[in-house]
Short mmCIF file of C-alpha atoms and ligand atoms in Angstrom, two decimals:
data_model
loop_
_atom_site.label_atom_id
_atom_site.label_comp_id
_atom_site.label_asym_id
_atom_site.label_seq_id
_atom_site.Cartn_x
_atom_site.Cartn_y
_atom_site.Cartn_z
CA MET A 638 -51.74 -202.87 232.08
CA VAL A 639 -55.03 -204.41 231.20
CA ALA A 640 -57.36 -201.76 229.99
CA SER A 641 -60.03 -201.77 232.14
CA VAL A 642 -63.13 -201.45 230.53
CA ALA A 643 -63.94 -197.90 231.34
CA ALA A 644 -60.74 -197.00 229.81
CA THR A 645 -61.59 -198.78 227.06
CA ASP A 646 -65.39 -197.96 226.24
CA ILE A 647 -63.64 -193.95 225.85
CA GLU A 648 -61.73 -194.77 222.79
CA LYS A 649 -64.32 -197.11 221.42
CA GLN A 650 -66.93 -194.63 221.74
CA ILE A 651 -64.84 -191.90 220.95
CA VAL A 652 -63.66 -193.92 217.18
CA ASP A 653 -67.68 -194.30 216.86
CA LEU A 654 -68.89 -191.48 217.42
CA TYR A 655 -66.27 -190.29 214.73
CA ARG A 656 -67.15 -192.84 212.09
CA GLU A 657 -70.92 -191.95 212.73
CA ARG A 658 -69.74 -188.08 212.10
CA PHE A 659 -67.64 -188.35 209.31
CA PRO A 660 -69.08 -191.05 207.65
CA ILE A 661 -68.54 -189.29 203.70
CA SER A 662 -65.35 -188.74 204.39
CA LYS A 663 -64.47 -192.21 204.86
CA GLN A 664 -66.22 -192.45 201.37
CA HIS A 665 -63.77 -189.38 200.16
CA HIS A 666 -61.25 -191.22 201.64
CA ASP A 667 -61.82 -194.84 199.91
CA LYS A 668 -62.13 -192.80 196.95
CA ILE A 669 -58.70 -190.59 196.68
CA LEU A 670 -57.66 -194.18 197.92
CA GLN A 671 -57.37 -195.52 194.49
CA PHE A 672 -55.25 -193.58 193.03
CA ILE A 673 -53.14 -191.16 196.06
CA PRO A 674 -51.44 -194.06 198.45
CA GLY A 675 -52.25 -193.42 202.06
CA GLY A 676 -55.32 -191.27 200.62
CA ALA A 677 -53.27 -188.08 201.35
CA THR A 678 -50.43 -186.87 199.64
CA ARG A 679 -48.96 -185.16 202.27
CA SER A 680 -47.64 -187.79 205.54
CA LEU A 681 -49.08 -185.53 208.09
CA SER A 682 -52.68 -185.57 206.88
CA TYR A 683 -53.58 -188.45 207.46
CA PHE A 684 -54.75 -190.06 210.69
CA LYS A 685 -56.58 -193.32 212.04
CA PRO A 686 -59.84 -194.54 211.89
CA TYR A 687 -59.67 -191.63 208.05
CA PRO A 688 -59.07 -188.73 207.41
CA ILE A 689 -61.85 -185.85 207.83
CA HIS A 690 -62.38 -184.03 204.04
CA ILE A 691 -62.95 -180.68 203.48
CA ASP A 692 -65.38 -178.99 201.13
CA TYR A 693 -64.21 -175.11 201.70
CA GLY A 694 -62.94 -172.45 204.11
CA GLN A 695 -64.25 -169.46 205.39
CA GLY A 696 -62.49 -167.65 208.09
CA ALA A 697 -61.97 -169.72 211.24
CA TYR A 698 -63.40 -172.49 210.05
CA VAL A 699 -63.16 -175.14 207.67
CA PHE A 700 -66.83 -177.03 206.42
CA THR A 701 -65.72 -181.08 205.84
CA PRO A 702 -68.39 -182.34 202.93
CA GLU A 703 -71.14 -183.57 206.03
CA GLY A 704 -71.13 -180.06 206.73
CA HIS A 705 -69.98 -179.72 209.18
CA LYS A 706 -68.77 -176.38 210.29
CA LEU A 707 -65.18 -176.87 212.44
CA PHE A 708 -63.30 -174.48 213.90
CA ASP A 709 -59.42 -175.02 212.29
CA VAL A 710 -56.06 -174.47 214.67
CA THR A 711 -54.04 -175.82 212.17
CA ASN A 712 -54.90 -173.35 209.55
CA ALA A 713 -52.14 -175.39 206.83
CA TYR A 714 -49.64 -176.08 209.51
CA GLY A 715 -48.75 -172.02 209.96
CA ALA A 716 -49.36 -170.88 205.81
CA LEU A 717 -52.69 -169.36 206.71
CA VAL A 718 -52.46 -166.03 209.58
CA HIS A 719 -55.01 -164.55 208.89
CA GLY A 720 -57.38 -167.43 207.72
CA HIS A 721 -59.42 -168.56 204.95
CA GLY A 722 -60.18 -166.52 202.15
CA ASP A 723 -59.38 -163.67 203.47
CA PRO A 724 -60.65 -161.33 201.22
CA ALA A 725 -57.44 -158.35 200.84
CA ILE A 726 -55.55 -162.25 199.91
CA VAL A 727 -58.37 -162.56 197.40
CA GLY A 728 -58.34 -159.74 195.75
CA ALA A 729 -54.91 -159.24 195.24
CA VAL A 730 -54.94 -163.37 193.64
CA GLN A 731 -58.12 -162.40 191.82
CA ALA A 732 -56.60 -159.33 189.84
CA GLY A 733 -53.49 -160.65 190.00
CA ILE A 734 -54.13 -163.71 188.35
CA ALA A 735 -56.66 -161.51 185.50
CA LYS A 736 -52.84 -159.92 184.43
CA GLY A 737 -51.07 -163.39 183.97
CA SER A 738 -50.16 -165.60 186.75
CA GLN A 739 -46.40 -165.72 185.83
CA TYR A 740 -43.58 -164.34 183.52
CA SER A 741 -40.09 -165.13 182.39
CA ALA A 742 -39.18 -162.03 183.95
CA PRO A 743 -38.65 -160.33 187.13
CA THR A 744 -41.05 -158.08 188.70
CA LEU A 745 -42.17 -155.17 190.78
CA GLY A 746 -44.10 -157.67 192.59
CA GLN A 747 -40.90 -159.55 193.37
CA TYR A 748 -39.59 -155.86 194.34
CA GLU A 749 -42.41 -154.69 196.99
CA LEU A 750 -42.58 -158.17 198.80
CA ALA A 751 -38.54 -157.96 198.87
CA LYS A 752 -38.76 -154.90 200.19
CA LEU A 753 -41.86 -155.37 202.52
CA LEU A 754 -39.82 -158.38 204.59
CA CYS A 755 -36.51 -156.66 204.49
CA ASP A 756 -37.75 -153.96 206.19
CA ARG A 757 -39.43 -155.79 209.09
CA VAL A 758 -36.55 -158.69 209.53
CA PRO A 759 -33.69 -157.72 210.76
CA GLY A 760 -31.11 -160.68 208.95
CA LEU A 761 -32.91 -159.71 205.91
CA GLU A 762 -30.76 -157.81 204.03
CA LYS A 763 -31.01 -159.51 200.57
CA LEU A 764 -33.54 -162.13 199.81
CA ARG A 765 -34.39 -164.60 197.01
CA PHE A 766 -37.96 -165.94 196.35
CA LEU A 767 -38.31 -170.19 195.98
CA ASN A 768 -40.95 -172.01 196.22
CA SER A 769 -41.40 -173.56 199.41
CA GLY A 770 -39.91 -174.20 203.01
CA THR A 771 -37.82 -176.96 202.08
CA GLU A 772 -36.53 -175.79 199.25
CA ALA A 773 -35.18 -172.97 201.31
CA THR A 774 -33.86 -174.42 203.42
CA LEU A 775 -31.75 -176.35 200.68
CA PHE A 776 -30.47 -173.34 199.34
CA ALA A 777 -29.39 -172.01 202.95
CA LEU A 778 -27.04 -175.26 203.44
CA ARG A 779 -26.25 -174.82 199.73
CA THR A 780 -25.30 -170.95 200.35
CA ALA A 781 -23.13 -171.35 203.79
CA ARG A 782 -21.40 -174.25 202.14
CA ALA A 783 -20.39 -171.99 198.45
CA TYR A 784 -19.64 -168.79 200.85
CA THR A 785 -17.62 -170.04 203.29
CA GLY A 786 -16.01 -173.01 201.34
CA LYS A 787 -16.70 -175.59 203.95
CA ASP A 788 -18.88 -178.49 203.84
CA LYS A 789 -20.26 -179.64 207.46
CA ILE A 790 -23.35 -178.42 208.98
CA ILE A 791 -24.77 -178.68 212.85
CA LYS A 792 -28.04 -178.46 213.64
CA MET A 793 -30.41 -179.30 216.25
CA SER A 794 -32.12 -182.27 217.01
CA GLY A 795 -35.61 -182.54 216.90
CA GLY A 796 -35.37 -179.16 214.62
CA PHE A 797 -37.46 -179.45 211.43
CA HIS A 798 -36.60 -177.66 208.27
CA GLY A 799 -37.94 -179.64 205.78
CA THR A 800 -37.79 -183.13 203.55
CA HIS A 801 -34.26 -182.64 201.82
CA ASP A 802 -32.44 -185.61 202.31
CA CYS A 803 -29.40 -183.01 204.60
CA VAL A 804 -32.19 -181.68 207.08
CA ALA A 805 -33.90 -185.17 207.20
CA ALA A 806 -31.63 -187.66 207.85
CA SER A 807 -30.67 -187.80 211.20
CA THR A 808 -27.64 -188.26 212.98
CA GLN A 809 -28.73 -188.78 216.60
CA LYS A 810 -31.42 -191.91 215.60
CA GLY A 811 -30.12 -193.01 212.69
CA VAL A 812 -30.88 -192.15 209.12
CA VAL A 813 -34.66 -191.94 210.03
CA THR A 814 -35.68 -191.54 206.87
CA ALA A 815 -35.74 -194.67 203.88
CA GLY A 816 -33.69 -194.01 200.65
CA ILE A 817 -31.80 -191.31 202.76
CA PRO A 818 -28.26 -192.31 201.39
CA ALA A 819 -26.01 -193.14 204.99
CA GLY A 820 -23.42 -190.94 203.45
CA MET A 821 -25.96 -188.02 203.83
CA THR A 822 -24.87 -187.69 207.80
CA ALA A 823 -20.88 -187.73 207.24
CA ASP A 824 -20.91 -183.81 207.37
CA ILE A 825 -23.81 -183.40 209.18
CA ILE A 826 -23.65 -182.69 213.55
CA GLU A 827 -26.41 -182.86 215.17
CA VAL A 828 -26.73 -181.15 218.78
CA PRO A 829 -29.53 -181.67 221.64
CA PHE A 830 -31.54 -177.69 221.27
CA ASN A 831 -31.33 -175.48 224.59
CA ASP A 832 -27.87 -178.01 225.58
CA PHE A 833 -25.02 -174.76 225.83
CA ASP A 834 -21.83 -176.64 225.80
CA ALA A 835 -23.17 -178.92 223.72
CA ILE A 836 -23.38 -175.98 220.45
CA GLU A 837 -19.90 -174.50 222.32
CA ASN A 838 -18.08 -177.49 221.86
CA ALA A 839 -19.25 -178.50 218.55
CA VAL A 840 -18.67 -175.52 217.17
CA SER A 841 -15.86 -175.82 218.59
CA GLU A 842 -14.15 -178.41 217.70
CA ASN A 843 -15.25 -178.46 214.34
CA ALA A 844 -15.20 -174.83 213.34
CA SER A 845 -12.24 -175.78 210.79
CA HIS A 846 -14.84 -177.58 208.43
CA LEU A 847 -17.90 -176.23 210.16
CA ALA A 848 -20.48 -174.03 207.54
CA ALA A 849 -22.81 -173.23 209.87
CA VAL A 850 -25.86 -173.67 211.83
CA ILE A 851 -29.24 -174.42 211.18
CA MET A 852 -31.88 -174.19 213.40
CA GLU A 853 -35.15 -173.07 214.73
CA PRO A 854 -34.99 -170.37 217.24
CA PHE A 855 -37.44 -172.88 219.37
CA LEU A 856 -38.73 -176.08 217.94
CA GLY A 857 -41.71 -175.58 216.15
CA ALA A 858 -42.91 -179.22 214.37
CA GLY A 859 -41.10 -179.90 217.70
CA GLY A 860 -43.68 -179.43 219.91
CA ILE A 861 -42.96 -175.30 220.75
CA VAL A 862 -39.68 -175.30 222.76
CA LEU A 863 -38.80 -172.11 223.46
CA PRO A 864 -34.80 -171.06 223.83
CA ALA A 865 -33.59 -171.43 227.23
CA GLU A 866 -32.63 -167.46 228.04
CA GLY A 867 -29.29 -166.20 226.95
CA TYR A 868 -29.79 -169.59 224.55
CA LEU A 869 -29.55 -167.88 221.06
CA GLU A 870 -27.40 -165.09 222.44
CA HIS A 871 -25.19 -167.82 223.17
CA VAL A 872 -25.15 -169.81 219.92
CA ARG A 873 -24.77 -166.41 218.04
CA ALA A 874 -21.84 -165.65 220.00
CA VAL A 875 -20.01 -168.68 219.50
CA THR A 876 -20.74 -168.55 215.83
CA ALA A 877 -19.55 -165.29 215.00
CA ALA A 878 -16.54 -166.45 217.26
CA GLN A 879 -15.68 -169.30 215.31
CA GLY A 880 -16.25 -167.25 212.03
CA VAL A 881 -19.44 -169.64 211.59
CA LEU A 882 -22.20 -168.58 209.35
CA LEU A 883 -25.49 -169.16 211.44
CA ILE A 884 -29.23 -169.27 210.34
CA PHE A 885 -32.35 -168.76 211.39
CA ASP A 886 -34.44 -171.10 210.01
CA GLU A 887 -38.08 -168.50 210.71
CA ILE A 888 -40.28 -170.43 208.59
CA PHE A 889 -42.61 -171.50 211.45
CA SER A 890 -41.20 -168.96 214.24
CA LEU A 891 -42.13 -165.66 211.59
CA ARG A 892 -45.51 -165.10 213.10
CA VAL A 893 -44.50 -164.73 216.28
CA ASN A 894 -43.87 -161.11 215.64
CA THR A 895 -43.62 -158.43 212.44
CA GLY A 896 -39.70 -159.28 212.38
CA GLY A 897 -40.19 -163.14 213.55
CA CYS A 898 -37.73 -164.24 216.69
CA GLN A 899 -34.54 -162.74 215.55
CA LYS A 900 -36.39 -159.07 216.25
CA LEU A 901 -38.42 -160.69 219.81
CA PHE A 902 -34.93 -162.13 221.15
CA GLY A 903 -33.16 -158.63 219.99
CA VAL A 904 -30.20 -161.92 217.79
CA THR A 905 -29.31 -161.66 214.10
CA PRO A 906 -28.60 -164.41 211.82
CA ASP A 907 -26.84 -164.38 208.82
CA LEU A 908 -29.07 -165.73 206.78
CA THR A 909 -32.66 -166.35 207.70
CA THR A 910 -35.27 -168.67 206.00
CA VAL A 911 -39.24 -167.67 205.80
CA GLY A 912 -41.74 -169.08 204.19
CA LYS A 913 -46.27 -170.55 204.92
CA LEU A 914 -47.21 -167.01 205.89
CA VAL A 915 -45.16 -164.70 203.49
CA GLY A 916 -47.05 -166.25 200.69
CA GLY A 917 -50.25 -165.81 202.25
CA GLY A 918 -51.20 -169.45 202.01
CA LEU A 919 -49.95 -170.10 198.24
CA PRO A 920 -46.71 -171.47 198.43
CA ILE A 921 -43.72 -170.24 198.86
CA GLY A 922 -40.35 -170.14 200.34
CA VAL A 923 -37.62 -167.35 201.34
CA LEU A 924 -33.96 -167.50 201.80
CA GLY A 925 -32.16 -163.89 202.93
CA GLY A 926 -29.14 -162.65 204.30
CA LYS A 927 -26.61 -160.11 205.07
CA THR A 928 -25.76 -158.65 201.48
CA GLU A 929 -22.29 -159.76 201.12
CA ILE A 930 -23.20 -163.75 201.85
CA MET A 931 -26.55 -162.94 199.38
CA ASN A 932 -24.12 -161.39 196.40
CA ILE A 933 -23.28 -164.65 196.06
CA PHE A 934 -26.03 -165.40 193.71
CA CYS A 935 -25.05 -161.57 192.43
CA HIS A 936 -24.83 -161.22 188.07
CA GLU A 937 -23.44 -157.91 189.12
CA SER A 938 -21.23 -158.44 192.15
CA THR A 939 -19.41 -161.76 191.07
CA SER A 940 -18.27 -163.23 187.53
CA GLU A 941 -19.75 -167.24 188.71
CA PRO A 942 -23.00 -166.12 190.62
CA LEU A 943 -24.24 -169.80 192.59
CA TYR A 944 -26.40 -171.18 190.33
CA HIS A 945 -30.37 -170.42 191.73
CA SER A 946 -32.73 -171.32 189.27
CA GLY A 947 -36.45 -173.30 189.14
CA THR A 948 -39.60 -172.12 187.11
CA PHE A 949 -42.22 -170.86 189.84
CA ASN A 950 -39.15 -168.88 191.25
CA GLY A 951 -40.88 -165.69 192.37
CA TYR A 952 -44.35 -166.93 191.05
CA GLU A 953 -46.03 -163.17 190.40
CA THR A 954 -49.78 -165.00 191.88
CA VAL A 955 -47.78 -165.68 194.89
CA MET A 956 -46.18 -162.31 195.53
CA GLN A 957 -49.71 -160.63 195.06
CA ALA A 958 -51.00 -163.28 198.20
CA GLY A 959 -47.78 -162.33 200.28
CA ILE A 960 -47.81 -159.18 199.84
CA ALA A 961 -51.80 -158.81 201.08
CA ALA A 962 -51.18 -160.84 203.93
CA VAL A 963 -47.83 -159.56 204.81
CA LYS A 964 -49.28 -156.07 204.90
CA LYS A 965 -52.02 -156.71 206.37
CA TYR A 966 -49.80 -158.78 209.18
CA ASP A 967 -48.79 -155.68 210.61
CA GLU A 968 -48.33 -155.16 214.97
CA ASP A 969 -52.01 -154.52 215.53
CA ALA A 970 -52.77 -157.86 213.92
CA VAL A 971 -49.67 -159.68 215.42
CA SER A 972 -50.48 -158.12 219.05
CA HIS A 973 -54.27 -159.40 218.59
CA VAL A 974 -53.38 -163.11 218.12
CA ASN A 975 -51.19 -163.11 219.97
CA GLN A 976 -52.88 -162.07 222.89
CA LEU A 977 -55.49 -164.47 221.89
CA GLY A 978 -52.36 -167.01 222.12
CA GLU A 979 -51.97 -165.88 225.83
CA SER A 980 -55.60 -166.16 226.90
CA LEU A 981 -55.97 -170.10 225.57
CA GLN A 982 -52.37 -171.08 226.75
CA ARG A 983 -54.07 -169.82 230.91
CA GLY A 984 -57.18 -171.43 229.58
CA ILE A 985 -56.10 -174.87 229.12
CA MET A 986 -53.72 -174.82 231.84
CA GLU A 987 -57.61 -173.80 234.01
CA SER A 988 -58.83 -176.21 232.77
CA ALA A 989 -56.28 -179.20 233.29
CA SER A 990 -55.99 -178.17 237.02
CA ASN A 991 -59.14 -177.91 237.39
CA ASN A 992 -59.26 -181.42 235.92
CA GLY A 993 -56.37 -182.39 238.08
CA LEU A 994 -54.07 -183.24 234.53
CA ASN A 995 -50.72 -182.80 235.90
CA ILE A 996 -49.56 -181.48 232.32
CA GLN A 997 -48.41 -178.77 229.70
CA CYS A 998 -49.49 -176.53 227.44
CA ASN A 999 -46.07 -174.48 225.65
CA GLN A 1000 -46.63 -171.37 223.71
CA ILE A 1001 -45.56 -168.35 221.97
CA GLY A 1002 -47.11 -166.02 219.69
CA SER A 1003 -49.70 -167.91 218.07
CA LEU A 1004 -48.34 -170.90 218.03
CA LEU A 1005 -49.15 -173.90 221.27
CA ASN A 1006 -48.28 -176.97 221.84
CA ILE A 1007 -50.88 -179.56 224.34
CA HIS A 1008 -47.65 -182.15 226.22
CA PHE A 1009 -49.20 -185.02 228.12
CA VAL A 1010 -45.98 -184.69 230.34
CA ASN A 1011 -45.90 -183.76 233.93
CA GLU A 1012 -42.82 -181.83 234.20
CA PRO A 1013 -41.75 -178.55 232.43
CA VAL A 1014 -40.89 -179.45 228.78
CA THR A 1015 -37.63 -177.57 227.55
CA SER A 1016 -36.19 -180.39 225.88
CA VAL A 1017 -36.96 -182.40 222.53
CA ASP A 1018 -37.11 -185.51 225.03
CA GLN A 1019 -39.40 -184.44 227.07
CA VAL A 1020 -41.53 -183.76 224.31
CA ALA A 1021 -40.53 -187.77 223.11
CA LYS A 1022 -42.29 -188.84 226.49
CA SER A 1023 -46.04 -186.93 225.81
CA VAL A 1024 -48.47 -189.35 225.71
CA THR A 1025 -49.74 -190.62 221.68
CA GLN A 1026 -53.13 -192.34 222.67
CA LEU A 1027 -53.90 -188.95 224.40
CA HIS A 1028 -52.83 -186.87 221.44
CA ASP A 1029 -54.86 -188.83 219.01
CA LEU A 1030 -58.08 -189.11 221.39
CA LEU A 1031 -58.38 -185.69 221.95
CA HIS A 1032 -57.29 -184.95 218.99
CA LEU A 1033 -60.30 -187.17 217.27
CA SER A 1034 -62.51 -185.97 220.49
CA LEU A 1035 -62.12 -182.63 219.46
CA LEU A 1036 -63.27 -183.25 216.21
CA ASN A 1037 -66.63 -185.19 217.73
CA LYS A 1038 -67.29 -181.26 219.03
CA GLY A 1039 -66.33 -179.53 215.83
CA ILE A 1040 -62.65 -178.20 216.46
CA PHE A 1041 -60.84 -179.33 213.74
CA SER A 1042 -56.99 -179.75 215.03
CA ILE A 1043 -53.20 -181.26 214.65
CA PRO A 1044 -52.90 -184.92 216.16
CA ARG A 1045 -49.90 -184.56 218.03
CA GLY A 1046 -51.32 -181.24 219.93
CA LEU A 1047 -50.27 -178.33 218.08
CA LEU A 1048 -52.77 -175.68 217.89
CA ILE A 1049 -52.43 -172.37 215.29
CA LEU A 1050 -54.01 -169.48 215.77
CA THR A 1051 -55.55 -166.64 213.24
CA THR A 1052 -55.96 -162.98 213.55
CA VAL A 1053 -59.54 -162.89 211.75
CA MET A 1054 -60.57 -165.80 215.22
CA THR A 1055 -62.06 -164.00 218.39
CA GLY A 1056 -61.77 -163.93 222.63
CA GLU A 1057 -65.35 -165.61 221.80
CA GLU A 1058 -64.51 -168.22 219.83
CA ILE A 1059 -61.31 -168.64 222.05
CA ASP A 1060 -63.20 -169.38 224.56
CA PHE A 1061 -65.69 -171.57 222.96
CA LEU A 1062 -61.89 -174.29 221.82
CA ILE A 1063 -61.16 -174.11 226.07
CA ALA A 1064 -64.50 -175.32 227.06
CA LYS A 1065 -64.91 -178.16 223.94
CA ILE A 1066 -61.39 -178.27 225.44
CA ASP A 1067 -61.99 -178.76 228.73
CA GLU A 1068 -65.02 -181.93 228.01
CA THR A 1069 -62.13 -183.29 226.30
CA PHE A 1070 -60.40 -183.43 229.02
CA THR A 1071 -63.21 -184.74 231.47
CA GLU A 1072 -64.28 -187.17 228.94
CA LEU A 1073 -60.26 -188.66 228.88
CA MET A 1074 -60.40 -188.29 232.90
CA PRO A 1075 -60.92 -191.98 233.53
CA LEU A 1076 -58.66 -193.05 230.80
CA VAL A 1077 -55.90 -191.26 232.77
CA ARG A 1078 -56.49 -192.66 235.96
CA ASP A 1079 -56.27 -195.68 234.92
CA GLN A 1080 -53.44 -195.88 232.51
CA TYR A 1081 -51.72 -192.80 232.75
CA ALA A 1082 -51.25 -191.85 236.93
CA HIS A 1083 -48.24 -189.85 236.30
CA LEU A 1084 -50.67 -187.06 234.85
CA LEU A 1085 -52.64 -186.69 237.68
CA LEU A 1086 -51.87 -184.04 239.75
C1 PLP B 836 -38.87 -174.52 210.42
C2 PLP B 836 -39.61 -175.15 208.94
N1 PLP B 836 -38.83 -175.50 208.35
C3 PLP B 836 -39.08 -175.58 207.01
C4 PLP B 836 -40.07 -175.77 206.66
C5 PLP B 836 -40.28 -176.69 205.40
O1 PLP B 836 -41.32 -175.59 205.12
P1 PLP B 836 -42.44 -176.27 203.39
O2 PLP B 836 -42.87 -177.20 203.99
O3 PLP B 836 -43.05 -174.80 203.05
O4 PLP B 836 -41.58 -177.40 202.35
C6 PLP B 836 -41.15 -175.93 207.85
C7 PLP B 836 -42.60 -176.36 207.08
O5 PLP B 836 -43.28 -176.66 208.37
C8 PLP B 836 -40.80 -175.90 209.58
O6 PLP B 836 -41.99 -175.46 210.13
#
């Protein structure tokens, strides 16, 4: 279909205004391109026509080199749960690093963060520290395979567990990432999230070779797709019945509750990975689980413990930041940020309806995802139907209006935010929906109420 002049104009106006408002970011982008391919060292940080650059962050805001103050709803993809430069975390890091940042020996900082997490998260009886979520899920799978002596792993289509080969390879779409050997998928079985029969059949058909099922309790990066009622319980029951380990990857989802989704839904896995917020914004990954399984790493319980080393494991400064962040993320803080999430979801849906838009906004706690889809989004296939052009324009137009969001419609809130700031965000989303309506009417009539 050929776009009408009005619809084409909308895109041009938004992109032109973006270029006008962020000229210094463009200069920085050109500069960084000389040494960093793509101009961003993380694929997700790049967007067209070029990404904004950030000078510094403070509380709920980031500041660009142009001097724009942007309300930040990206929050380092969930690593920041208290906003930027939280005084308790900064203080802990400064005091900690002055004493020394990292040692070739265990510390009580590691004990303290481990205890805090084990006290909170039902599935964490013992744990090990790593440096990223990717590393944590890599070791989760290795642990499950070593413990069970089996090789096969089931994962969910649309689930995200980082970038190592085993989880980045997709059996459904073929190997999606160039550079991953085709054989990597030989021991991976993929099932659709929220499909009760698919998981039951896959587990029972493969039980004799199956080490574990790895899953996020809800699809996070995949679009905040929530588990159908009884789904997590069902997966727990079918894995337990066949002696297959269940791994919950709560690297993203932990923040919905002090004890993660496993506490919220009352379903305890055998192994759990956490990360992001538990490092207070510094790099971290954590793998933990039942004592009996985690003792595979214990020199005092087994003659040949599973080898797990890493120069930066249990980095002392990260421990200090993590302890401060986790302590501060108590029941009151969780309840505050989750209420903001609920108001934002209500506000977005009201605005959509006032504009005549039939779209979705999935939400759990402080995490939301707008979907330009005209039916409830409960599967990864529905997420895939969302209209990319509308996401791109919503994202750029919000930047023009002082909001820094994630291009695919994911919104991540922090405890430092207030109800007034959420109202401001809703107002800006509302203005953008209104701005986009001529394009929707012209090109995407299926999204009209
Ligand atoms: C559920 C989940 N697992 C694993 C990862 C990978 O973590 P990292 O980016 O720290 O390697 C992420 C990151 O977004 C995640 O959301």
